[in-house]
Coordinates of C-alpha atoms in Angstrom, one line a residue:
Chain A
M1 CA 100.4 -1.3 40.3
V2 CA 98.9 1.7 38.6
D3 CA 96.3 -0.6 37.0
Q4 CA 95.3 -2.2 40.3
A5 CA 95.0 1.3 41.9
L6 CA 92.8 2.5 39.0
L7 CA 90.6 -0.5 39.3
V8 CA 90.1 0.0 43.0
L9 CA 89.4 3.7 42.5
R10 CA 86.9 3.0 39.7
I11 CA 85.0 0.3 41.6
G12 CA 85.2 2.4 44.7
V13 CA 83.6 5.5 43.1
L14 CA 80.8 3.4 41.6
V15 CA 80.1 1.7 45.0
L16 CA 80.2 5.1 46.8
L17 CA 77.8 6.6 44.2
Y18 CA 75.3 3.9 44.9
V19 CA 75.8 4.2 48.7
F20 CA 75.0 7.9 48.3
V21 CA 71.9 7.2 46.1
W22 CA 70.7 4.6 48.6
R23 CA 71.1 6.8 51.6
I24 CA 68.8 9.4 50.0
A25 CA 66.4 6.9 48.3
R26 CA 65.5 5.1 51.5
T27 CA 63.9 8.4 52.7
A28 CA 61.9 8.4 49.5
I29 CA 60.6 4.9 50.3
R30 CA 59.5 6.1 53.8
D31 CA 57.9 9.1 52.1
V32 CA 55.8 7.1 49.7
R33 CA 54.5 5.0 52.5
G34 CA 53.3 8.1 54.4
A35 CA 50.3 10.2 53.7
Q36 CA 50.1 11.8 50.2
E37 CA 49.5 15.4 49.8
S38 CA 48.5 16.6 46.4
M39 CA 50.8 18.9 44.5
I40 CA 48.1 20.2 42.3
I41 CA 46.2 23.0 43.9
R42 CA 42.6 22.7 42.7
P43 CA 39.8 24.3 44.6
G44 CA 37.5 21.7 46.2
Q45 CA 39.8 18.9 45.1
G46 CA 40.0 15.7 47.0
F47 CA 37.1 16.0 49.4
E48 CA 34.0 15.8 47.2
H49 CA 33.5 12.1 47.7
L50 CA 34.0 11.7 51.4
P51 CA 31.1 9.8 53.0
L52 CA 28.8 11.9 55.1
A53 CA 27.9 9.5 57.8
D54 CA 24.3 10.6 58.2
E55 CA 23.7 11.9 54.7
Q56 CA 20.6 9.9 54.2
R57 CA 18.9 11.2 57.3
A58 CA 19.9 14.8 56.8
P59 CA 16.8 16.8 56.1
V60 CA 17.0 18.8 52.9
A61 CA 15.9 22.4 53.1
T62 CA 13.6 23.5 50.4
E63 CA 14.0 27.2 51.1
P64 CA 17.1 29.2 51.8
V65 CA 17.6 29.8 55.5
P66 CA 19.7 32.4 57.3
P67 CA 23.3 31.2 57.6
G68 CA 24.7 29.5 60.7
R69 CA 28.0 30.7 62.2
L70 CA 31.0 29.7 64.2
L71 CA 31.5 32.0 67.2
V72 CA 35.1 32.4 68.4
V73 CA 35.4 31.9 72.1
E74 CA 39.2 31.7 72.4
S75 CA 42.0 32.3 69.9
D76 CA 45.5 33.6 69.6
V77 CA 44.9 35.1 66.2
L78 CA 41.2 36.1 66.1
P79 CA 39.4 38.3 68.6
A80 CA 37.0 36.5 70.9
G81 CA 33.4 37.1 69.9
A82 CA 34.3 37.3 66.2
A83 CA 32.0 35.1 64.0
V84 CA 32.7 33.1 60.9
L85 CA 29.5 33.1 58.8
L86 CA 28.6 29.9 57.2
E87 CA 27.2 31.5 54.0
E88 CA 28.8 29.2 51.5
H89 CA 28.2 25.5 51.0
E90 CA 31.9 25.0 51.8
V91 CA 33.7 27.2 54.3
L92 CA 37.5 26.7 54.4
I93 CA 39.4 27.1 57.7
G94 CA 43.2 27.5 57.5
R95 CA 46.1 29.9 56.9
D96 CA 45.4 30.1 53.2
P97 CA 44.7 33.7 52.3
H98 CA 41.6 32.6 50.5
A99 CA 40.2 30.8 53.6
A100 CA 36.9 32.1 54.9
A101 CA 38.2 31.6 58.4
M102 CA 41.7 32.9 58.0
L103 CA 44.0 31.9 60.9
E104 CA 47.2 33.5 59.7
G105 CA 50.0 33.4 62.2
D106 CA 48.9 30.3 64.0
G107 CA 51.8 27.8 63.6
F108 CA 49.6 24.9 64.5
V109 CA 47.2 25.5 61.7
S110 CA 47.7 24.1 58.2
A111 CA 47.1 26.2 55.0
R112 CA 44.0 24.1 54.2
H113 CA 43.1 22.8 57.6
A114 CA 39.5 21.9 57.7
L115 CA 36.3 22.5 55.8
V116 CA 32.8 23.2 57.1
R117 CA 30.1 22.0 54.8
V118 CA 26.6 23.3 54.9
R119 CA 23.8 21.2 53.3
G120 CA 20.4 22.6 54.0
T121 CA 20.0 22.5 57.8
S122 CA 22.8 19.9 58.2
T123 CA 26.3 21.3 58.9
S124 CA 29.4 19.1 59.2
V125 CA 33.1 19.6 59.5
V126 CA 35.9 17.6 57.9
D127 CA 39.6 17.7 58.5
L128 CA 41.6 18.2 55.3
G129 CA 44.6 16.1 56.4
S130 CA 46.0 18.8 58.7
T131 CA 49.1 18.2 60.7
N132 CA 47.7 19.0 64.1
G133 CA 44.1 17.9 63.6
T134 CA 40.6 19.3 64.0
F135 CA 38.7 18.7 67.2
V136 CA 35.0 18.6 67.9
N137 CA 34.1 18.8 71.6
G138 CA 37.7 18.0 72.4
E139 CA 37.9 14.9 70.3
R140 CA 40.1 14.7 67.2
I141 CA 37.9 13.9 64.2
A142 CA 38.9 11.2 61.7
I143 CA 35.9 11.4 59.4
E144 CA 33.4 14.1 58.4
T145 CA 31.5 14.9 61.6
R146 CA 28.1 16.5 61.8
L147 CA 27.8 19.5 64.1
S148 CA 25.0 19.9 66.6
P149 CA 24.1 23.4 68.0
G150 CA 26.6 24.3 70.7
D151 CA 29.3 21.9 69.6
E152 CA 32.8 23.3 70.0
V153 CA 35.2 23.2 67.0
A154 CA 38.9 23.6 67.7
V155 CA 41.6 24.3 65.2
G156 CA 45.1 25.2 66.5
S157 CA 44.7 27.8 69.2
T158 CA 41.2 28.8 68.0
R159 CA 38.0 27.4 69.7
M160 CA 34.7 28.2 68.1
I161 CA 31.1 27.4 69.1
F162 CA 28.7 26.3 66.3
E163 CA 25.4 28.2 66.1
P164 CA 23.0 26.9 63.5
G165 CA 21.0 29.2 61.2
S166 CA 17.5 29.8 62.3
Chain B
M1 CA 57.7 22.9 68.4
I2 CA 60.8 24.7 67.7
T3 CA 62.8 26.0 70.6
E4 CA 66.2 27.5 71.0
R5 CA 68.7 25.0 69.6
G6 CA 72.4 24.8 69.6
M7 CA 74.3 25.0 66.2
L8 CA 75.2 21.3 66.5
D9 CA 71.8 20.1 67.6
L10 CA 70.4 20.0 64.1
P11 CA 69.9 16.4 62.9
T12 CA 68.7 17.6 59.4
R13 CA 71.9 19.6 58.9
N14 CA 74.1 16.9 60.2
R15 CA 72.7 14.5 57.6
E16 CA 73.5 17.1 55.0
L17 CA 77.1 17.4 56.2
G18 CA 77.5 13.6 56.2
L19 CA 76.3 13.3 52.6
I20 CA 78.6 16.2 51.6
G21 CA 81.4 14.3 53.2
L22 CA 80.6 11.3 51.0
A23 CA 80.6 13.5 47.9
V24 CA 84.0 14.8 48.9
V25 CA 85.4 11.2 49.1
I26 CA 83.9 10.5 45.6
T27 CA 85.5 13.7 44.3
T28 CA 88.9 12.8 45.7
A29 CA 88.9 9.3 44.4
G30 CA 87.8 10.4 40.9
F31 CA 90.4 13.2 40.6
A32 CA 93.1 10.9 41.8
A33 CA 92.1 8.2 39.3
V34 CA 92.1 10.6 36.3
Q35 CA 95.5 12.1 37.4
L36 CA 97.0 8.6 38.0
A37 CA 95.8 7.4 34.6
R38 CA 97.3 10.4 32.9
A39 CA 100.7 10.7 34.7
Q40 CA 101.1 7.0 35.8
E41 CA 102.1 8.1 39.3
F42 CA 100.3 9.8 42.2
S43 CA 100.7 13.5 42.8
S44 CA 99.2 15.9 45.3
S45 CA 97.4 18.2 42.8
P46 CA 94.1 16.2 42.7
I47 CA 94.1 16.1 46.5
I48 CA 94.5 19.9 46.6
A49 CA 91.7 20.3 44.1
A50 CA 89.4 18.0 46.1
L51 CA 90.3 19.9 49.3
L52 CA 89.2 23.2 47.6
F53 CA 86.0 21.5 46.5
A54 CA 85.4 20.3 50.1
F55 CA 86.1 23.7 51.6
A56 CA 83.7 25.4 49.2
Y57 CA 80.9 23.0 50.0
F58 CA 81.6 23.1 53.7
A59 CA 81.3 26.9 53.6
A60 CA 78.0 26.7 51.8
H61 CA 76.8 24.1 54.3
I62 CA 77.7 26.4 57.2
V63 CA 75.7 29.3 55.7
V64 CA 72.7 27.0 55.3
R65 CA 73.2 25.8 58.9
V66 CA 73.0 29.4 60.1
V67 CA 70.4 30.9 57.7
L68 CA 68.1 27.9 56.8
P69 CA 68.4 25.4 59.7
D70 CA 65.3 23.4 58.7
A71 CA 65.8 23.4 54.9
D72 CA 65.9 20.2 52.8
P73 CA 69.1 18.3 53.6
Y74 CA 69.5 16.4 50.3
V75 CA 69.5 19.1 47.6
L76 CA 73.0 20.5 48.4
P77 CA 74.7 17.1 48.6
I78 CA 73.1 15.9 45.3
T79 CA 74.4 19.0 43.6
A80 CA 77.9 18.2 45.1
V81 CA 78.0 14.7 43.6
L82 CA 76.7 15.9 40.2
T83 CA 79.2 18.7 40.1
A84 CA 82.0 16.3 41.2
I85 CA 81.1 13.9 38.4
G86 CA 81.2 16.8 35.9
L87 CA 84.5 18.1 37.2
I88 CA 86.1 14.6 37.1
E89 CA 85.1 14.0 33.5
I90 CA 86.0 17.6 32.4
Y91 CA 89.4 17.2 34.1
R92 CA 89.7 14.0 32.1
I93 CA 89.1 15.9 28.9
S94 CA 91.3 18.9 29.7
P95 CA 92.9 20.1 33.0
Q96 CA 92.5 23.7 31.7
L97 CA 88.8 23.4 31.3
A98 CA 88.5 21.7 34.7
R99 CA 90.2 24.7 36.3
D100 CA 87.7 27.0 34.6
Q101 CA 84.8 24.8 35.7
G102 CA 86.1 24.8 39.2
I103 CA 86.0 28.6 39.2
W104 CA 82.4 28.4 37.8
M105 CA 81.5 26.1 40.7
L106 CA 82.9 28.5 43.2
L107 CA 81.0 31.4 41.6
G108 CA 77.9 29.1 41.6
L109 CA 78.2 28.4 45.3
A110 CA 78.7 32.1 45.9
L111 CA 75.4 32.8 44.0
F112 CA 73.8 30.0 46.0
V113 CA 74.8 31.6 49.3
G114 CA 73.6 35.0 47.9
V115 CA 70.2 33.6 47.0
V116 CA 69.9 31.8 50.4
I117 CA 70.6 35.0 52.3
A118 CA 68.5 37.3 50.1
F119 CA 65.5 35.1 49.8
R120 CA 65.5 33.4 53.2
D121 CA 61.9 34.5 53.2
I122 CA 60.8 33.3 49.8
R123 CA 57.7 35.5 49.8
R124 CA 60.0 38.4 49.2
L125 CA 60.6 37.0 45.7
E126 CA 56.8 37.0 45.0
E127 CA 56.8 40.8 45.0
L128 CA 59.4 40.8 42.3
K129 CA 57.4 38.6 39.9
Y130 CA 56.8 41.3 37.2
T131 CA 60.4 42.5 37.4
C132 CA 61.5 38.9 36.9
G133 CA 59.2 38.5 33.9
A134 CA 60.4 41.8 32.3
V135 CA 64.1 41.0 32.9
A136 CA 63.6 37.5 31.4
V137 CA 62.2 39.0 28.2
G138 CA 64.9 41.7 28.3
L139 CA 67.7 39.1 28.5
L140 CA 66.2 37.1 25.6
L141 CA 65.9 40.3 23.5
L142 CA 69.5 41.3 24.3
T143 CA 70.6 37.9 23.1
I144 CA 68.8 38.3 19.8
T145 CA 70.2 41.8 19.1
L146 CA 73.7 41.4 20.5
G147 CA 74.0 37.6 20.3
A148 CA 76.8 35.8 18.7
S149 CA 75.9 32.7 16.6
V150 CA 77.7 29.6 17.7
N151 CA 77.0 26.3 16.0
G152 CA 73.9 27.5 14.3
A153 CA 72.2 28.8 17.4
R154 CA 72.3 32.4 18.6
L155 CA 72.4 32.1 22.4
W156 CA 75.5 33.8 23.6
I157 CA 76.4 37.4 24.4
R158 CA 79.9 38.5 24.9
V159 CA 80.7 40.8 27.9
G160 CA 84.4 41.7 28.0
G161 CA 86.2 38.4 27.5
L162 CA 83.3 36.4 28.9
Q163 CA 80.6 34.5 27.0
I164 CA 77.2 34.5 28.8
Q165 CA 74.2 32.4 27.9
P166 CA 71.3 34.5 29.1
G167 CA 68.7 31.8 28.4
E168 CA 69.8 29.9 31.4
F169 CA 69.0 32.8 33.7
A170 CA 65.9 33.8 31.7
K171 CA 64.5 30.3 32.4
I172 CA 64.6 30.8 36.2
L173 CA 63.2 34.3 36.0
L174 CA 60.3 33.0 33.9
V175 CA 59.5 30.3 36.4
I176 CA 59.4 32.9 39.2
F177 CA 57.1 35.1 37.1
L178 CA 54.8 32.2 36.2
A179 CA 54.7 31.1 39.9
G180 CA 53.7 34.6 41.1
Y181 CA 51.3 35.3 38.3
L182 CA 49.5 31.9 38.4
R183 CA 49.3 32.0 42.2
E184 CA 47.4 35.3 41.8
R185 CA 45.2 34.2 38.9
R186 CA 44.8 30.5 39.3
E187 CA 41.2 30.7 40.4
V188 CA 40.0 32.8 37.5
L189 CA 42.0 30.6 35.1
A190 CA 40.7 27.4 36.6
A191 CA 37.1 28.6 36.7
P192 CA 36.0 29.3 33.1
T193 CA 33.5 32.1 32.5
R194 CA 32.4 31.2 29.0
R195 CA 31.9 28.0 27.1
F196 CA 32.8 27.3 23.6
L197 CA 32.0 24.0 21.9
G198 CA 31.2 22.6 25.4
I199 CA 34.7 23.5 26.6
G200 CA 35.1 26.1 29.3
I201 CA 37.4 28.9 28.4
P202 CA 38.8 31.5 30.8
A203 CA 38.2 35.2 30.3
L204 CA 40.8 36.5 27.8
R205 CA 41.9 39.3 30.0
H206 CA 43.2 36.9 32.6
A207 CA 44.9 34.6 30.2
L208 CA 46.3 37.2 27.9
P209 CA 49.4 38.3 29.8
L210 CA 50.3 34.6 30.2
L211 CA 49.8 33.8 26.5
L212 CA 51.7 37.0 25.6
L213 CA 54.7 36.2 27.7
C214 CA 54.9 32.6 26.7
G215 CA 54.4 33.6 23.0
I216 CA 57.2 36.2 23.2
S217 CA 59.6 33.8 24.8
L218 CA 58.9 31.2 22.2
V219 CA 59.2 33.6 19.3
L220 CA 62.5 34.9 20.7
L221 CA 63.8 31.4 21.1
V222 CA 62.8 30.3 17.7
A223 CA 64.5 33.5 16.4
M224 CA 67.6 32.4 18.2
N225 CA 67.4 29.0 16.6
D226 CA 67.7 27.4 20.0
L227 CA 64.9 24.8 19.9
G228 CA 66.1 22.9 22.9
T229 CA 65.6 25.9 25.2
S230 CA 62.4 26.8 23.4
L231 CA 60.9 23.3 24.0
L232 CA 62.1 23.5 27.7
F233 CA 60.4 26.9 28.2
F234 CA 57.2 25.6 26.7
V235 CA 57.1 22.5 28.8
I236 CA 57.8 24.5 32.0
A237 CA 54.9 26.9 31.2
L238 CA 52.5 24.0 30.5
A239 CA 53.5 22.1 33.6
M240 CA 53.0 25.1 35.8
I241 CA 49.7 26.1 34.3
Y242 CA 48.5 22.5 34.8
I243 CA 49.7 22.5 38.4
A244 CA 48.0 25.8 39.1
T245 CA 44.6 25.0 37.5
G246 CA 44.4 21.2 37.4
R247 CA 42.8 21.5 34.0
L248 CA 44.0 19.1 31.2
L249 CA 42.4 21.4 28.6
Y250 CA 45.5 23.7 28.8
V251 CA 47.9 20.8 28.5
G252 CA 46.0 19.5 25.4
A253 CA 45.8 22.9 23.8
G254 CA 49.5 23.5 24.5
L255 CA 50.6 20.2 23.1
G256 CA 48.5 20.9 20.0
V257 CA 50.1 24.2 19.5
F258 CA 53.5 22.7 20.1
A259 CA 52.9 19.9 17.5
L260 CA 51.9 22.6 14.9
G261 CA 55.0 24.6 15.8
A262 CA 57.3 21.6 15.5
L263 CA 55.8 20.7 12.1
G264 CA 56.4 24.3 11.0
A265 CA 59.9 24.3 12.3
V266 CA 60.7 21.1 10.4
Q267 CA 59.3 22.5 7.2
L268 CA 61.0 25.9 7.5
T269 CA 64.4 25.5 9.0
S270 CA 67.3 23.3 7.7
H271 CA 68.8 23.3 11.2
V272 CA 65.9 21.3 12.5
Q273 CA 65.7 19.1 9.4
S274 CA 69.3 18.0 9.8
R275 CA 68.7 17.2 13.5
I276 CA 65.8 15.0 12.6
E277 CA 67.8 13.3 9.9
G278 CA 70.6 12.6 12.4
W279 CA 68.1 11.2 14.8
L280 CA 66.3 8.9 12.5
D281 CA 69.3 7.4 10.8
P282 CA 72.7 8.8 12.0
W283 CA 74.6 6.2 9.9
A284 CA 73.2 7.5 6.7
V285 CA 74.6 10.9 7.4
E286 CA 77.5 9.9 9.5
Q287 CA 80.0 12.3 8.0
T288 CA 77.7 15.3 8.1
S289 CA 74.7 16.1 10.3
G290 CA 74.8 12.7 12.0
Y291 CA 78.5 12.8 13.0
Q292 CA 78.0 14.0 16.6
I293 CA 75.2 11.6 17.4
A294 CA 77.0 8.6 15.7
Q295 CA 80.2 9.3 17.7
S296 CA 78.1 9.6 20.8
I297 CA 76.6 6.2 20.3
Y298 CA 80.0 4.6 19.6
T299 CA 81.4 6.3 22.8
I300 CA 78.5 5.0 24.9
A301 CA 78.7 1.5 23.5
D302 CA 82.4 1.4 24.1
G303 CA 81.9 2.0 27.8
G304 CA 80.1 -1.3 28.4
V305 CA 78.6 -2.2 31.7
L306 CA 81.4 -1.1 34.1
G307 CA 83.0 1.5 31.9
A308 CA 86.5 1.9 30.5
G309 CA 87.6 3.4 33.8
F310 CA 88.6 7.0 34.7
G311 CA 91.2 8.3 32.2
R312 CA 91.0 5.1 30.2
G313 CA 88.1 5.8 27.9
L314 CA 88.5 6.6 24.2
I315 CA 87.5 10.3 24.5
L316 CA 90.3 12.3 22.9
N317 CA 91.6 12.1 19.3
D318 CA 95.3 12.2 18.3
T319 CA 95.4 16.0 18.3
G320 CA 94.1 16.3 21.9
G321 CA 90.6 17.4 20.9
T322 CA 87.5 15.4 21.8
I323 CA 86.3 12.8 19.4
I324 CA 82.7 14.0 19.9
P325 CA 82.5 17.7 19.1
Y326 CA 81.3 19.6 22.3
A327 CA 81.9 16.5 24.5
Q328 CA 82.4 18.7 27.6
T329 CA 79.0 20.5 27.3
D330 CA 76.2 18.8 25.4
F331 CA 77.8 15.4 25.2
I332 CA 79.2 15.1 28.7
Y333 CA 76.8 12.3 29.4
S334 CA 78.3 10.1 26.6
V335 CA 81.8 10.6 28.2
I336 CA 80.3 9.6 31.6
A337 CA 78.8 6.5 30.0
N338 CA 82.1 5.6 28.4
E339 CA 84.3 5.9 31.4
M340 CA 81.9 4.9 34.2
G341 CA 79.8 2.5 32.1
L342 CA 76.1 1.7 32.2
V343 CA 76.3 1.4 36.0
G344 CA 77.7 4.9 36.4
A345 CA 75.4 6.4 33.8
I346 CA 72.4 4.9 35.6
A347 CA 73.7 6.4 38.9
V348 CA 73.7 9.8 37.3
I349 CA 70.1 9.4 36.2
L350 CA 69.2 8.2 39.7
L351 CA 70.8 11.4 41.1
Y352 CA 68.6 13.6 38.9
L353 CA 65.6 11.5 39.8
L354 CA 66.4 12.1 43.5
L355 CA 66.9 15.8 42.9
S356 CA 63.6 16.3 41.0
W357 CA 61.9 14.1 43.6
R358 CA 63.2 16.5 46.4
G359 CA 61.9 19.4 44.3
F360 CA 58.4 18.0 44.0
R361 CA 58.5 16.9 47.6
I362 CA 59.4 20.5 48.6
A363 CA 56.4 21.6 46.4
T364 CA 54.0 19.3 48.2
A365 CA 55.2 20.3 51.6
A366 CA 55.0 24.0 50.9
D367 CA 51.7 25.6 52.0
D368 CA 51.4 28.7 49.9
G369 CA 50.6 28.7 46.2
F370 CA 53.7 30.7 45.2
S371 CA 56.2 28.3 46.9
K372 CA 54.4 25.3 45.5
L373 CA 54.4 26.6 42.0
L374 CA 58.0 27.8 42.2
A375 CA 59.4 24.6 43.5
A376 CA 57.4 22.4 41.1
G377 CA 58.4 24.7 38.2
L378 CA 62.1 24.5 39.1
A379 CA 61.9 20.8 39.5
T380 CA 60.2 20.4 36.2
A381 CA 62.9 22.6 34.6
V382 CA 65.7 20.5 35.8
A383 CA 64.0 17.1 35.2
F384 CA 62.9 18.0 31.7
Q385 CA 66.2 19.5 30.7
V386 CA 68.0 16.2 31.8
F387 CA 65.4 14.2 29.8
V388 CA 65.9 16.2 26.6
I389 CA 69.7 16.3 26.6
V390 CA 70.2 12.7 27.8
G391 CA 67.5 11.6 25.4
G392 CA 69.3 13.5 22.7
V393 CA 72.7 11.9 23.2
I394 CA 71.4 8.4 23.5
R395 CA 69.2 9.0 20.4
L396 CA 65.8 8.6 22.1
L397 CA 64.9 12.1 21.0
P398 CA 66.2 14.4 18.2
L399 CA 69.3 16.2 19.5
T400 CA 68.9 19.7 21.0
G401 CA 71.7 21.6 22.5
L402 CA 71.0 21.8 26.2
T403 CA 73.4 21.5 29.1
L404 CA 73.3 18.7 31.7
P405 CA 72.6 20.6 34.9
F406 CA 75.6 20.9 37.3
V407 CA 77.6 18.4 35.1
S408 CA 78.2 20.2 31.8
Y409 CA 81.0 22.6 31.3
G410 CA 79.8 26.3 31.2
G411 CA 79.7 29.2 33.6
S412 CA 76.1 30.3 32.9
S413 CA 74.7 26.8 33.2
V414 CA 76.6 26.0 36.5
T415 CA 75.8 29.3 38.2
A416 CA 72.1 29.3 37.1
N417 CA 71.7 25.8 38.5
F418 CA 73.2 26.7 41.8
A419 CA 70.6 29.6 42.0
I420 CA 67.9 26.9 41.5
A421 CA 69.3 24.9 44.3
G422 CA 69.3 28.0 46.5
L423 CA 65.7 28.8 45.8
L424 CA 64.6 25.2 46.5
L425 CA 66.3 25.3 49.9
C426 CA 64.6 28.7 50.8
I427 CA 61.2 27.2 49.9
S428 CA 61.8 24.1 52.0
Q429 CA 62.9 26.1 55.0
R430 CA 59.6 27.9 55.1
A431 CA 57.5 24.8 54.8
N432 CA 59.6 22.7 57.3
R433 CA 59.7 25.6 59.8
E434 CA 55.9 25.8 59.9
R435 CA 55.2 22.2 60.2
P436 CA 57.4 20.7 62.9
L437 CA 56.9 17.0 63.2

C-alpha cells in the first residue's frame, strides 16, 4: 500500500514538473517565432546593410551643404516649431537619452524608434523595429524610405515636416 | 493602451497564480512522499508545511499583483518549483535542516517583497550604483578580515549565532554597479581612442575604474580561496562588458587573463591542485581529495532513469549523516539525480534554462541600457552558477563550491536569489508597461 502510494506520488511529481516546464516553454516557442530584438546594445548595430531603394540614383554631394531639418508641427512632448537638425549622417529618433530627437515621455515611442540617414543631398528614414511604427505622409513604412521636401514624418504623437538643406 | 483595470482583470497575473498553484501541488506531493517513506504512514505535518509554502507564495503573488501588475509572470513560479524541489530533498536529508530552509525561504520572500516595493521604479537603483560597488567591495573585505575558514575556503562571517556568506550579496551588488557604470560609459568603452598593434584600445581613464573593481574583487576572492565565486564574478563582468560594448576584444583579453590566472592558481595553491586531481581521476584519489566527487558519481548513477523515489535513495549513512559530505549544499543536485532520476534531474536543468531565458527575455524587452545590462547580468549570474556547480558534481568541470540557486540549503544563498528574482520582476514591469501589445 505504501509502495503503491509512493510510486504514484513519484511519477505524479515528475509528470507535474514536465507539465509546468511545458506550460512555460510553449511561450518560448512563440517567442522565438516572433521578431528578434538584439540584447547587445551596439551603436549603429543592425541597420548598416539595409538596402536603400534608390541608392544608385542618389546624387552624391562633393561639398558639405548646410544641414536639413525636421520641423515639429505637432507633438505631445516637443514644442511645435522646434527643429531637429540633421547634422549627422545618422540621426536617431526615440526615447533613448542619446537620441538626437529625444521624445521622452511619449508612451508610443520606442527607445530606438527610427533613424534618419543623410547621404549628400539624399535623406531617408528607416524604422528600427519600433512597436508602433514610423509613418511618412500617413503611411507606415516597411523599408528605408527616401524623404522629399515637405514630407511629413510621424513618430508616436510627434509629426514633423522635412526641410532639406539648401 | 493601459486603462483602469480591476484587480482580477490581469491575465498575466492570473497565469502566474495558476503556475504557483501547480508548484504548490508538486510541493505537497513531494513532502507527502518523503514523510510516507520515512514513517510508513500518512500524517498531517507535510500538508501543514505545504500550506505554509502556499500561503507565503500567495502573499508574494498578491504584492506583485498590486505593485507590479505587468511584470513577468514566469519568474516567481519557477523559483517556487525550484525552492520546492530543494525543500523536498533537504527534508529527505534532515527534517531539522528543512525547517531552517523553510525559514530562509520565508525571509527570502520577505526580501523579494521588499525589493519589489523599494525598486518598483528600477531607475532608482541606478543612482545607487557607486554605493553598491563600494558595499560589494566592503563586504568582501569584511569576509577576509573577519571570515571563518570552512572547508579550505574563507567565505563566512559570523554575526551572533548566524553564519553569513557575504559573497552571495556582493555578487548582486557588483552586477548593479557594472550595469550602472557600463550604461554610463559604454560609448567611450566601445569606441576606442587609440590603436595598439592594430587593435583599438579605450582610453585608460574610462576603463580604469572597471579594471580596478574587477581586479579588487578577484584578488579578494583568491585571498578567500573561493575559486568558484571568483570564476563566477569574472564571467559576470566579462559578459556584461561584452553586452555593453559588443566588442569581442574584451572577451578575448579577459579569457587570456583568466587562463593565466588559472595556471597560476594551479601552480601555487594545493587547494586547486587537489580539485583538479579529483576531477581528472577521482578513483585514483577516492579516499582523499576525490572522495566527494566519487561518492557524487555513485549517487547519481544509483538513481537511474526514473530515480530511486522520494525517501528511497541511498543518501544517508548508518549514523544519519549524508554519504556525500555537504550533500545539502554543494551536492544537492546529486541527491536530486538519485531520488528523481535522470528525468527529474533534466527537469531541474530545464527549469534553470527557463529562468535564464526569462532573464534574457526581460533584458531584450527593456528599453534603457541600465535595465538591459542589469537583467542580462543577473541572468548570466544564475545561469553560470548553475553550470559551474552542476558541471562540478557530474564531473564535467573541476569541482568548485557554489550553491545551486533556490535549491541548495543556506540562508545567504536563498535570500540573495530571491532578491535577484525581485529585481528581474521590477525590470520587466517597466518594459511591459511601456510597450503594451
